[in-house]
Amino acid sequence: MGMARTIFVAFVLGIVTIVLMPLQILATRFGWRLAALLPYYWQRIARWLVGLRVRVTGTPAKPPLLLTANHISWLDITVLGSVMPLSFVAKAEVAGWPVLGTLARLQRTVFIDRTKRLQTGAATAEIAQRVGAGDVMVLFAEGTTGDGNRILPFRSALIGAAGAAAGTGTITVQPVAVTYTRIGGIPVGASDRPGLAWYGEMPFVAHFSRLIGRGGIDAVVSFGEPIHFTPESDRKKVAEECFESVREMDELARTATSYSGKGDRLFSPQPKNAKGTGSPAAANLAGQAGEGIVDRVS
């Protein structure tokens, strides 16, 4: 059953990709608005096929916007990409991966080779240009993936792209946390997260097949407090603020796994830092969850 489902999902996604690819290539070539929308619709279809259910807490800021997120798995691309039109920043080797590299290019991903300073500078300039032009870019600021049980410190280097985009003005850097809360209706625990995570030398096909066969996956996307980035901003300080915000939102979302009715409400106990000792974003999220405010289902 698991293999049959995997084949079905891969087949349908392949057909959808073949149909949309020529239009996306044209849209990208001529700068049509459709170039940002087609990947979003593709990710919505992929999310439905894979069995992802995504809940969104908080509100994304208006462009120019750079999102700094944690990174757990290839699933993150579909989770975030199905919430709103956006593009990603990825390591250069992704461009050469079979299938995934093609999909990344169609998503208008910016590839960056951190081992070559000249290329890093060119990629940073492209990120700055894209953000400044109104594209929403996602930076997986940890620089890698782990086993999903903890968030690694954020790297500050590429956040400097925000400074370049700011020029003499201001753009917004916004932390966003991706948290997987349930698999097949069962809360995700510490022993389950490494199975969701895609890291090290894990083969993609085997990981894809295993996740598809496990049933529905619930994810929470938490948008934190926007940070106004100016040419005078300290990128290291901004990276640290984003890291702390994402870490706290992720921790809170992990506890908010009790659903009511058809799952349209997200509840959480009031955390200790909700009264101002933690980040404003986490405190705001905590207040919403503690009061039982309805989170929108994207």
PDB file of C-alpha atoms in Angstrom:
ATOM      1  CA  MET A   1       0.000   0.000   0.000  1.00  0.00           C
ATOM      2  CA  GLY A   2       2.807   2.394   0.912  1.00  0.00           C
ATOM      3  CA  MET A   3       4.680   1.749  -2.350  1.00  0.00           C
ATOM      4  CA  ALA A   4       1.498   2.070  -4.421  1.00  0.00           C
ATOM      5  CA  ARG A   5       0.751   5.418  -2.791  1.00  0.00           C
ATOM      6  CA  THR A   6       4.315   6.608  -3.384  1.00  0.00           C
ATOM      7  CA  ILE A   7       4.103   5.696  -7.068  1.00  0.00           C
ATOM      8  CA  PHE A   8       0.725   7.422  -7.399  1.00  0.00           C
ATOM      9  CA  VAL A   9       1.939  10.641  -5.746  1.00  0.00           C
ATOM     10  CA  ALA A  10       5.131  10.705  -7.833  1.00  0.00           C
ATOM     11  CA  PHE A  11       3.174  10.010 -11.037  1.00  0.00           C
ATOM     12  CA  VAL A  12       0.615  12.769 -10.474  1.00  0.00           C
ATOM     13  CA  LEU A  13       3.293  15.296  -9.486  1.00  0.00           C
ATOM     14  CA  GLY A  14       5.232  14.344 -12.597  1.00  0.00           C
ATOM     15  CA  ILE A  15       2.215  14.999 -14.815  1.00  0.00           C
ATOM     16  CA  VAL A  16       1.488  18.327 -13.100  1.00  0.00           C
ATOM     17  CA  THR A  17       5.137  19.355 -13.498  1.00  0.00           C
ATOM     18  CA  ILE A  18       5.224  18.451 -17.196  1.00  0.00           C
ATOM     19  CA  VAL A  19       2.058  20.473 -17.816  1.00  0.00           C
ATOM     20  CA  LEU A  20       3.165  23.560 -15.879  1.00  0.00           C
ATOM     21  CA  MET A  21       6.889  23.571 -16.732  1.00  0.00           C
ATOM     22  CA  PRO A  22       6.693  25.237 -20.193  1.00  0.00           C
ATOM     23  CA  LEU A  23       4.443  27.980 -18.843  1.00  0.00           C
ATOM     24  CA  GLN A  24       6.741  28.552 -15.858  1.00  0.00           C
ATOM     25  CA  ILE A  25       9.787  28.785 -18.117  1.00  0.00           C
ATOM     26  CA  LEU A  26       8.038  31.404 -20.253  1.00  0.00           C
ATOM     27  CA  ALA A  27       6.775  33.301 -17.212  1.00  0.00           C
ATOM     28  CA  THR A  28      10.277  33.409 -15.723  1.00  0.00           C
ATOM     29  CA  ARG A  29      11.836  34.401 -19.032  1.00  0.00           C
ATOM     30  CA  PHE A  30       9.481  37.351 -19.576  1.00  0.00           C
ATOM     31  CA  GLY A  31       9.096  38.396 -15.949  1.00  0.00           C
ATOM     32  CA  TRP A  32       5.393  37.632 -15.689  1.00  0.00           C
ATOM     33  CA  ARG A  33       3.706  37.680 -12.290  1.00  0.00           C
ATOM     34  CA  LEU A  34       2.692  34.101 -13.046  1.00  0.00           C
ATOM     35  CA  ALA A  35       6.296  33.040 -12.370  1.00  0.00           C
ATOM     36  CA  ALA A  36       5.687  33.559  -8.641  1.00  0.00           C
ATOM     37  CA  LEU A  37       2.186  32.057  -8.640  1.00  0.00           C
ATOM     38  CA  LEU A  38       2.709  28.784 -10.529  1.00  0.00           C
ATOM     39  CA  PRO A  39       5.161  27.306  -7.959  1.00  0.00           C
ATOM     40  CA  TYR A  40       2.692  28.251  -5.218  1.00  0.00           C
ATOM     41  CA  TYR A  41      -0.114  26.332  -6.932  1.00  0.00           C
ATOM     42  CA  TRP A  42       2.243  23.397  -7.595  1.00  0.00           C
ATOM     43  CA  GLN A  43       3.126  23.273  -3.902  1.00  0.00           C
ATOM     44  CA  ARG A  44      -0.565  23.372  -2.961  1.00  0.00           C
ATOM     45  CA  ILE A  45      -1.172  20.318  -5.142  1.00  0.00           C
ATOM     46  CA  ALA A  46       1.916  18.586  -3.731  1.00  0.00           C
ATOM     47  CA  ARG A  47       0.781  19.299  -0.180  1.00  0.00           C
ATOM     48  CA  TRP A  48      -2.602  17.725  -0.836  1.00  0.00           C
ATOM     49  CA  LEU A  49      -1.071  14.652  -2.479  1.00  0.00           C
ATOM     50  CA  VAL A  50       1.519  14.123   0.246  1.00  0.00           C
ATOM     51  CA  GLY A  51      -1.126  14.476   2.958  1.00  0.00           C
ATOM     52  CA  LEU A  52       0.192  17.607   4.659  1.00  0.00           C
ATOM     53  CA  ARG A  53      -2.152  19.700   6.787  1.00  0.00           C
ATOM     54  CA  VAL A  54      -0.708  23.142   7.493  1.00  0.00           C
ATOM     55  CA  ARG A  55      -1.830  25.631  10.123  1.00  0.00           C
ATOM     56  CA  VAL A  56      -0.548  29.175  10.120  1.00  0.00           C
ATOM     57  CA  THR A  57      -0.068  31.313  13.217  1.00  0.00           C
ATOM     58  CA  GLY A  58       0.778  34.978  12.861  1.00  0.00           C
ATOM     59  CA  THR A  59       0.846  37.067   9.708  1.00  0.00           C
ATOM     60  CA  PRO A  60       3.614  37.435   7.129  1.00  0.00           C
ATOM     61  CA  ALA A  61       4.844  40.995   6.790  1.00  0.00           C
ATOM     62  CA  LYS A  62       4.549  42.960   3.571  1.00  0.00           C
ATOM     63  CA  PRO A  63       7.435  43.014   1.056  1.00  0.00           C
ATOM     64  CA  PRO A  64      10.242  43.787   0.799  1.00  0.00           C
ATOM     65  CA  LEU A  65      10.574  40.692   2.982  1.00  0.00           C
ATOM     66  CA  LEU A  66      13.249  38.148   3.875  1.00  0.00           C
ATOM     67  CA  LEU A  67      12.008  35.165   5.901  1.00  0.00           C
ATOM     68  CA  THR A  68      14.501  33.362   8.143  1.00  0.00           C
ATOM     69  CA  ALA A  69      13.372  29.813   8.897  1.00  0.00           C
ATOM     70  CA  ASN A  70      14.527  26.623  10.549  1.00  0.00           C
ATOM     71  CA  HIS A  71      15.157  23.639   8.264  1.00  0.00           C
ATOM     72  CA  ILE A  72      14.163  20.045   8.991  1.00  0.00           C
ATOM     73  CA  SER A  73      13.324  18.266   5.762  1.00  0.00           C
ATOM     74  CA  TRP A  74      12.511  18.589   2.081  1.00  0.00           C
ATOM     75  CA  LEU A  75       8.926  18.815   3.349  1.00  0.00           C
ATOM     76  CA  ASP A  76       9.700  22.360   4.542  1.00  0.00           C
ATOM     77  CA  ILE A  77       9.738  23.528   0.918  1.00  0.00           C
ATOM     78  CA  THR A  78       6.194  22.329   0.331  1.00  0.00           C
ATOM     79  CA  VAL A  79       4.955  23.499   3.731  1.00  0.00           C
ATOM     80  CA  LEU A  80       6.237  27.063   3.264  1.00  0.00           C
ATOM     81  CA  GLY A  81       5.777  27.194  -0.497  1.00  0.00           C
ATOM     82  CA  SER A  82       2.087  26.327  -0.166  1.00  0.00           C
ATOM     83  CA  VAL A  83       1.386  29.122   2.332  1.00  0.00           C
ATOM     84  CA  MET A  84       2.275  32.034   0.040  1.00  0.00           C
ATOM     85  CA  PRO A  85       4.189  32.768  -3.180  1.00  0.00           C
ATOM     86  CA  LEU A  86       7.899  32.833  -2.369  1.00  0.00           C
ATOM     87  CA  SER A  87      11.342  31.625  -3.431  1.00  0.00           C
ATOM     88  CA  PHE A  88      14.205  29.988  -1.553  1.00  0.00           C
ATOM     89  CA  VAL A  89      17.931  30.338  -1.028  1.00  0.00           C
ATOM     90  CA  ALA A  90      19.720  26.974  -1.339  1.00  0.00           C
ATOM     91  CA  LYS A  91      23.239  25.582  -1.398  1.00  0.00           C
ATOM     92  CA  ALA A  92      24.773  25.312  -4.858  1.00  0.00           C
ATOM     93  CA  GLU A  93      24.845  21.503  -5.003  1.00  0.00           C
ATOM     94  CA  VAL A  94      21.037  21.361  -4.914  1.00  0.00           C
ATOM     95  CA  ALA A  95      21.022  22.681  -8.491  1.00  0.00           C
ATOM     96  CA  GLY A  96      22.699  19.459  -9.640  1.00  0.00           C
ATOM     97  CA  TRP A  97      20.383  17.033  -7.869  1.00  0.00           C
ATOM     98  CA  PRO A  98      18.174  14.913 -10.152  1.00  0.00           C
ATOM     99  CA  VAL A  99      14.537  16.085 -10.197  1.00  0.00           C
ATOM    100  CA  LEU A 100      14.925  18.236  -7.055  1.00  0.00           C
ATOM    101  CA  GLY A 101      17.367  20.545  -8.814  1.00  0.00           C
ATOM    102  CA  THR A 102      14.924  21.093 -11.666  1.00  0.00           C
ATOM    103  CA  LEU A 103      12.065  21.765  -9.264  1.00  0.00           C
ATOM    104  CA  ALA A 104      14.249  24.212  -7.326  1.00  0.00           C
ATOM    105  CA  ARG A 105      15.080  26.149 -10.487  1.00  0.00           C
ATOM    106  CA  LEU A 106      11.400  26.296 -11.437  1.00  0.00           C
ATOM    107  CA  GLN A 107      10.742  27.762  -7.960  1.00  0.00           C
ATOM    108  CA  ARG A 108      13.264  30.499  -8.917  1.00  0.00           C
ATOM    109  CA  THR A 109      15.651  29.436  -6.169  1.00  0.00           C
ATOM    110  CA  VAL A 110      18.854  31.408  -5.634  1.00  0.00           C
ATOM    111  CA  PHE A 111      21.791  28.986  -5.393  1.00  0.00           C
ATOM    112  CA  ILE A 112      24.815  29.939  -3.348  1.00  0.00           C
ATOM    113  CA  ASP A 113      28.260  28.343  -3.148  1.00  0.00           C
ATOM    114  CA  ARG A 114      29.615  29.242   0.278  1.00  0.00           C
ATOM    115  CA  THR A 115      33.084  27.935  -0.629  1.00  0.00           C
ATOM    116  CA  LYS A 116      33.614  30.556  -3.340  1.00  0.00           C
ATOM    117  CA  ARG A 117      33.609  34.125  -2.128  1.00  0.00           C
ATOM    118  CA  LEU A 118      33.034  35.661  -5.562  1.00  0.00           C
ATOM    119  CA  GLN A 119      29.964  33.498  -6.207  1.00  0.00           C
ATOM    120  CA  THR A 120      28.705  34.152  -2.691  1.00  0.00           C
ATOM    121  CA  GLY A 121      28.878  37.863  -3.399  1.00  0.00           C
ATOM    122  CA  ALA A 122      26.971  37.427  -6.660  1.00  0.00           C
ATOM    123  CA  ALA A 123      24.285  35.350  -4.935  1.00  0.00           C
ATOM    124  CA  THR A 124      23.990  37.923  -2.155  1.00  0.00           C
ATOM    125  CA  ALA A 125      23.535  40.643  -4.772  1.00  0.00           C
ATOM    126  CA  GLU A 126      20.810  38.564  -6.467  1.00  0.00           C
ATOM    127  CA  ILE A 127      19.020  38.027  -3.148  1.00  0.00           C
ATOM    128  CA  ALA A 128      19.204  41.769  -2.493  1.00  0.00           C
ATOM    129  CA  GLN A 129      17.843  42.543  -5.958  1.00  0.00           C
ATOM    130  CA  ARG A 130      14.998  40.026  -5.636  1.00  0.00           C
ATOM    131  CA  VAL A 131      13.979  41.194  -2.165  1.00  0.00           C
ATOM    132  CA  GLY A 132      14.199  44.820  -3.206  1.00  0.00           C
ATOM    133  CA  ALA A 133      11.977  44.091  -6.218  1.00  0.00           C
ATOM    134  CA  GLY A 134       9.271  42.692  -3.964  1.00  0.00           C
ATOM    135  CA  ASP A 135       9.959  38.947  -4.052  1.00  0.00           C
ATOM    136  CA  VAL A 136       9.582  37.133  -0.740  1.00  0.00           C
ATOM    137  CA  MET A 137      12.749  35.081  -0.153  1.00  0.00           C
ATOM    138  CA  VAL A 138      13.216  32.291   2.377  1.00  0.00           C
ATOM    139  CA  LEU A 139      16.609  31.775   3.988  1.00  0.00           C
ATOM    140  CA  PHE A 140      17.135  28.556   5.940  1.00  0.00           C
ATOM    141  CA  ALA A 141      19.436  30.341   8.327  1.00  0.00           C
ATOM    142  CA  GLU A 142      20.854  27.265  10.081  1.00  0.00           C
ATOM    143  CA  GLY A 143      22.716  26.463   6.881  1.00  0.00           C
ATOM    144  CA  THR A 144      21.933  22.739   7.176  1.00  0.00           C
ATOM    145  CA  THR A 145      19.397  20.248   8.499  1.00  0.00           C
ATOM    146  CA  GLY A 146      19.570  18.228  11.712  1.00  0.00           C
ATOM    147  CA  ASP A 147      17.568  15.508  13.432  1.00  0.00           C
ATOM    148  CA  GLY A 148      14.663  17.874  14.098  1.00  0.00           C
ATOM    149  CA  ASN A 149      14.940  17.859  17.885  1.00  0.00           C
ATOM    150  CA  ARG A 150      16.763  21.166  18.186  1.00  0.00           C
ATOM    151  CA  ILE A 151      17.285  24.277  16.139  1.00  0.00           C
ATOM    152  CA  LEU A 152      20.868  25.164  15.295  1.00  0.00           C
ATOM    153  CA  PRO A 153      22.176  28.738  15.692  1.00  0.00           C
ATOM    154  CA  PHE A 154      21.416  30.967  12.716  1.00  0.00           C
ATOM    155  CA  ARG A 155      24.242  32.083  10.472  1.00  0.00           C
ATOM    156  CA  SER A 156      24.406  35.803   9.948  1.00  0.00           C
ATOM    157  CA  ALA A 157      26.332  36.046   6.670  1.00  0.00           C
ATOM    158  CA  LEU A 158      23.432  35.884   4.224  1.00  0.00           C
ATOM    159  CA  ILE A 159      21.264  38.143   6.343  1.00  0.00           C
ATOM    160  CA  GLY A 160      23.701  40.762   5.098  1.00  0.00           C
ATOM    161  CA  ALA A 161      21.778  40.471   1.828  1.00  0.00           C
ATOM    162  CA  ALA A 162      18.961  42.243   3.603  1.00  0.00           C
ATOM    163  CA  GLY A 163      21.291  45.131   4.306  1.00  0.00           C
ATOM    164  CA  ALA A 164      22.248  45.332   0.655  1.00  0.00           C
ATOM    165  CA  ALA A 165      18.580  45.295  -0.313  1.00  0.00           C
ATOM    166  CA  ALA A 166      17.827  48.001   2.214  1.00  0.00           C
ATOM    167  CA  GLY A 167      20.222  50.424   0.555  1.00  0.00           C
ATOM    168  CA  THR A 168      19.248  53.696   2.144  1.00  0.00           C
ATOM    169  CA  GLY A 169      15.816  52.433   3.168  1.00  0.00           C
ATOM    170  CA  THR A 170      14.289  49.700   5.313  1.00  0.00           C
ATOM    171  CA  ILE A 171      13.199  46.138   4.585  1.00  0.00           C
ATOM    172  CA  THR A 172      11.671  43.512   6.837  1.00  0.00           C
ATOM    173  CA  VAL A 173      13.369  40.399   8.160  1.00  0.00           C
ATOM    174  CA  GLN A 174      10.841  38.044   9.708  1.00  0.00           C
ATOM    175  CA  PRO A 175      11.489  34.820  11.650  1.00  0.00           C
ATOM    176  CA  VAL A 176       9.277  31.853  10.754  1.00  0.00           C
ATOM    177  CA  ALA A 177       9.184  28.466  12.480  1.00  0.00           C
ATOM    178  CA  VAL A 178       8.179  25.191  10.822  1.00  0.00           C
ATOM    179  CA  THR A 179       7.053  22.567  13.344  1.00  0.00           C
ATOM    180  CA  TYR A 180       5.734  19.079  12.614  1.00  0.00           C
ATOM    181  CA  THR A 181       3.236  18.185  15.304  1.00  0.00           C
ATOM    182  CA  ARG A 182       1.425  14.993  14.285  1.00  0.00           C
ATOM    183  CA  ILE A 183       1.829  11.974  12.031  1.00  0.00           C
ATOM    184  CA  GLY A 184      -1.300   9.992  11.297  1.00  0.00           C
ATOM    185  CA  GLY A 185      -3.055  11.864  14.094  1.00  0.00           C
ATOM    186  CA  ILE A 186      -0.436  10.873  16.683  1.00  0.00           C
ATOM    187  CA  PRO A 187       1.606  13.651  18.386  1.00  0.00           C
ATOM    188  CA  VAL A 188       5.220  13.789  17.238  1.00  0.00           C
ATOM    189  CA  GLY A 189       7.737  13.077  20.001  1.00  0.00           C
ATOM    190  CA  ALA A 190      11.516  13.290  20.244  1.00  0.00           C
ATOM    191  CA  SER A 191      11.913   9.755  18.900  1.00  0.00           C
ATOM    192  CA  ASP A 192       9.725  10.549  15.864  1.00  0.00           C
ATOM    193  CA  ARG A 193      11.436  13.737  14.673  1.00  0.00           C
ATOM    194  CA  PRO A 194      14.570  12.085  13.223  1.00  0.00           C
ATOM    195  CA  GLY A 195      12.239  10.066  10.982  1.00  0.00           C
ATOM    196  CA  LEU A 196      10.663  13.264   9.672  1.00  0.00           C
ATOM    197  CA  ALA A 197      13.998  15.025   9.265  1.00  0.00           C
ATOM    198  CA  TRP A 198      16.068  14.604   6.110  1.00  0.00           C
ATOM    199  CA  TYR A 199      19.737  15.007   6.916  1.00  0.00           C
ATOM    200  CA  GLY A 200      23.169  13.480   6.486  1.00  0.00           C
ATOM    201  CA  GLU A 201      23.378  10.971   3.643  1.00  0.00           C
ATOM    202  CA  MET A 202      19.737   9.854   3.699  1.00  0.00           C
ATOM    203  CA  PRO A 203      18.594   8.825   0.194  1.00  0.00           C
ATOM    204  CA  PHE A 204      15.716  11.019  -0.936  1.00  0.00           C
ATOM    205  CA  VAL A 205      13.599   8.323  -2.613  1.00  0.00           C
ATOM    206  CA  ALA A 206      13.600   6.085   0.475  1.00  0.00           C
ATOM    207  CA  HIS A 207      12.792   9.019   2.769  1.00  0.00           C
ATOM    208  CA  PHE A 208      10.035  10.247   0.443  1.00  0.00           C
ATOM    209  CA  SER A 209       8.480   6.781   0.237  1.00  0.00           C
ATOM    210  CA  ARG A 210       8.603   6.262   4.001  1.00  0.00           C
ATOM    211  CA  LEU A 211       6.891   9.571   4.781  1.00  0.00           C
ATOM    212  CA  ILE A 212       4.225   9.132   2.114  1.00  0.00           C
ATOM    213  CA  GLY A 213       3.383   5.727   3.550  1.00  0.00           C
ATOM    214  CA  ARG A 214       2.936   6.993   7.112  1.00  0.00           C
ATOM    215  CA  GLY A 215      -0.282   8.897   6.486  1.00  0.00           C
ATOM    216  CA  GLY A 216      -1.211  12.518   7.116  1.00  0.00           C
ATOM    217  CA  ILE A 217       1.339  14.923   8.573  1.00  0.00           C
ATOM    218  CA  ASP A 218       0.334  18.041  10.520  1.00  0.00           C
ATOM    219  CA  ALA A 219       2.597  21.092  10.438  1.00  0.00           C
ATOM    220  CA  VAL A 220       2.429  24.507  12.088  1.00  0.00           C
ATOM    221  CA  VAL A 221       3.956  27.569  10.418  1.00  0.00           C
ATOM    222  CA  SER A 222       4.528  30.344  12.967  1.00  0.00           C
ATOM    223  CA  PHE A 223       5.305  33.865  11.756  1.00  0.00           C
ATOM    224  CA  GLY A 224       7.198  35.893  14.333  1.00  0.00           C
ATOM    225  CA  GLU A 225       7.604  39.565  15.088  1.00  0.00           C
ATOM    226  CA  PRO A 226       8.967  41.418  12.025  1.00  0.00           C
ATOM    227  CA  ILE A 227      12.353  43.098  12.382  1.00  0.00           C
ATOM    228  CA  HIS A 228      12.971  46.319  10.487  1.00  0.00           C
ATOM    229  CA  PHE A 229      16.397  46.052   8.894  1.00  0.00           C
ATOM    230  CA  THR A 230      18.243  49.226   7.935  1.00  0.00           C
ATOM    231  CA  PRO A 231      21.769  49.791   6.610  1.00  0.00           C
ATOM    232  CA  GLU A 232      22.797  50.509  10.214  1.00  0.00           C
ATOM    233  CA  SER A 233      21.431  47.211  11.598  1.00  0.00           C
ATOM    234  CA  ASP A 234      23.809  44.640  13.088  1.00  0.00           C
ATOM    235  CA  ARG A 235      23.283  41.442  11.071  1.00  0.00           C
ATOM    236  CA  LYS A 236      24.693  39.246  13.839  1.00  0.00           C
ATOM    237  CA  LYS A 237      22.272  40.712  16.348  1.00  0.00           C
ATOM    238  CA  VAL A 238      19.388  40.302  13.910  1.00  0.00           C
ATOM    239  CA  ALA A 239      20.386  36.668  13.293  1.00  0.00           C
ATOM    240  CA  GLU A 240      20.412  36.021  17.038  1.00  0.00           C
ATOM    241  CA  GLU A 241      16.998  37.658  17.486  1.00  0.00           C
ATOM    242  CA  CYS A 242      15.564  35.556  14.660  1.00  0.00           C
ATOM    243  CA  PHE A 243      17.066  32.381  16.122  1.00  0.00           C
ATOM    244  CA  GLU A 244      15.604  33.006  19.568  1.00  0.00           C
ATOM    245  CA  SER A 245      12.200  33.838  18.112  1.00  0.00           C
ATOM    246  CA  VAL A 246      12.104  30.700  15.941  1.00  0.00           C
ATOM    247  CA  ARG A 247      13.322  28.516  18.795  1.00  0.00           C
ATOM    248  CA  GLU A 248      10.623  29.802  21.147  1.00  0.00           C
ATOM    249  CA  MET A 249       7.841  29.558  18.552  1.00  0.00           C
ATOM    250  CA  ASP A 250       8.896  26.019  17.669  1.00  0.00           C
ATOM    251  CA  GLU A 251       8.930  24.994  21.320  1.00  0.00           C
ATOM    252  CA  LEU A 252       5.484  26.474  21.827  1.00  0.00           C
ATOM    253  CA  ALA A 253       4.036  24.809  18.714  1.00  0.00           C
ATOM    254  CA  ARG A 254       5.305  21.436  19.948  1.00  0.00           C
ATOM    255  CA  THR A 255       3.124  21.769  23.038  1.00  0.00           C
ATOM    256  CA  ALA A 256       0.100  22.999  21.083  1.00  0.00           C
ATOM    257  CA  THR A 257      -1.017  19.584  19.866  1.00  0.00           C
ATOM    258  CA  SER A 258      -4.460  19.381  21.476  1.00  0.00           C
ATOM    259  CA  TYR A 259      -7.177  19.948  18.881  1.00  0.00           C
ATOM    260  CA  SER A 260     -10.905  20.557  19.305  1.00  0.00           C
ATOM    261  CA  GLY A 261     -13.697  19.501  16.965  1.00  0.00           C
ATOM    262  CA  LYS A 262     -12.411  19.158  13.414  1.00  0.00           C
ATOM    263  CA  GLY A 263      -9.026  20.552  14.315  1.00  0.00           C
ATOM    264  CA  ASP A 264      -9.734  24.170  13.499  1.00  0.00           C
ATOM    265  CA  ARG A 265      -8.432  25.438  16.821  1.00  0.00           C
ATOM    266  CA  LEU A 266      -4.955  25.310  18.215  1.00  0.00           C
ATOM    267  CA  PHE A 267      -4.561  25.414  22.004  1.00  0.00           C
ATOM    268  CA  SER A 268      -1.531  25.679  24.231  1.00  0.00           C
ATOM    269  CA  PRO A 269      -0.864  26.246  27.906  1.00  0.00           C
ATOM    270  CA  GLN A 270       0.349  29.738  28.739  1.00  0.00           C
ATOM    271  CA  PRO A 271       4.183  29.576  28.809  1.00  0.00           C
ATOM    272  CA  LYS A 272       6.311  31.219  31.448  1.00  0.00           C
ATOM    273  CA  ASN A 273       7.667  33.881  29.101  1.00  0.00           C
ATOM    274  CA  ALA A 274       4.286  34.971  27.742  1.00  0.00           C
ATOM    275  CA  LYS A 275       4.207  38.086  29.934  1.00  0.00           C
ATOM    276  CA  GLY A 276       7.235  39.713  28.433  1.00  0.00           C
ATOM    277  CA  THR A 277      10.310  37.808  29.556  1.00  0.00           C
ATOM    278  CA  GLY A 278      10.698  36.141  26.157  1.00  0.00           C
ATOM    279  CA  SER A 279      10.563  37.420  22.589  1.00  0.00           C
ATOM    280  CA  PRO A 280       7.528  39.523  21.563  1.00  0.00           C
ATOM    281  CA  ALA A 281       6.734  37.026  18.801  1.00  0.00           C
ATOM    282  CA  ALA A 282       6.648  34.045  21.123  1.00  0.00           C
ATOM    283  CA  ALA A 283       4.669  35.972  23.702  1.00  0.00           C
ATOM    284  CA  ASN A 284       2.124  36.980  21.080  1.00  0.00           C
ATOM    285  CA  LEU A 285       1.838  33.415  19.816  1.00  0.00           C
ATOM    286  CA  ALA A 286       1.492  32.157  23.353  1.00  0.00           C
ATOM    287  CA  GLY A 287      -1.284  34.609  24.084  1.00  0.00           C
ATOM    288  CA  GLN A 288      -3.205  33.547  20.993  1.00  0.00           C
ATOM    289  CA  ALA A 289      -2.826  29.845  21.691  1.00  0.00           C
ATOM    290  CA  GLY A 290      -3.579  30.183  25.382  1.00  0.00           C
ATOM    291  CA  GLU A 291      -6.801  32.039  24.652  1.00  0.00           C
ATOM    292  CA  GLY A 292      -7.881  29.453  22.080  1.00  0.00           C
ATOM    293  CA  ILE A 293      -7.945  31.890  19.161  1.00  0.00           C
ATOM    294  CA  VAL A 294      -8.644  30.174  15.854  1.00  0.00           C
ATOM    295  CA  ASP A 295      -5.555  29.798  13.693  1.00  0.00           C
ATOM    296  CA  ARG A 296      -6.225  29.881   9.993  1.00  0.00           C
ATOM    297  CA  VAL A 297      -5.841  26.704   7.972  1.00  0.00           C
ATOM    298  CA  SER A 298      -3.818  27.613   4.918  1.00  0.00           C
TER     299      SER A 298
END
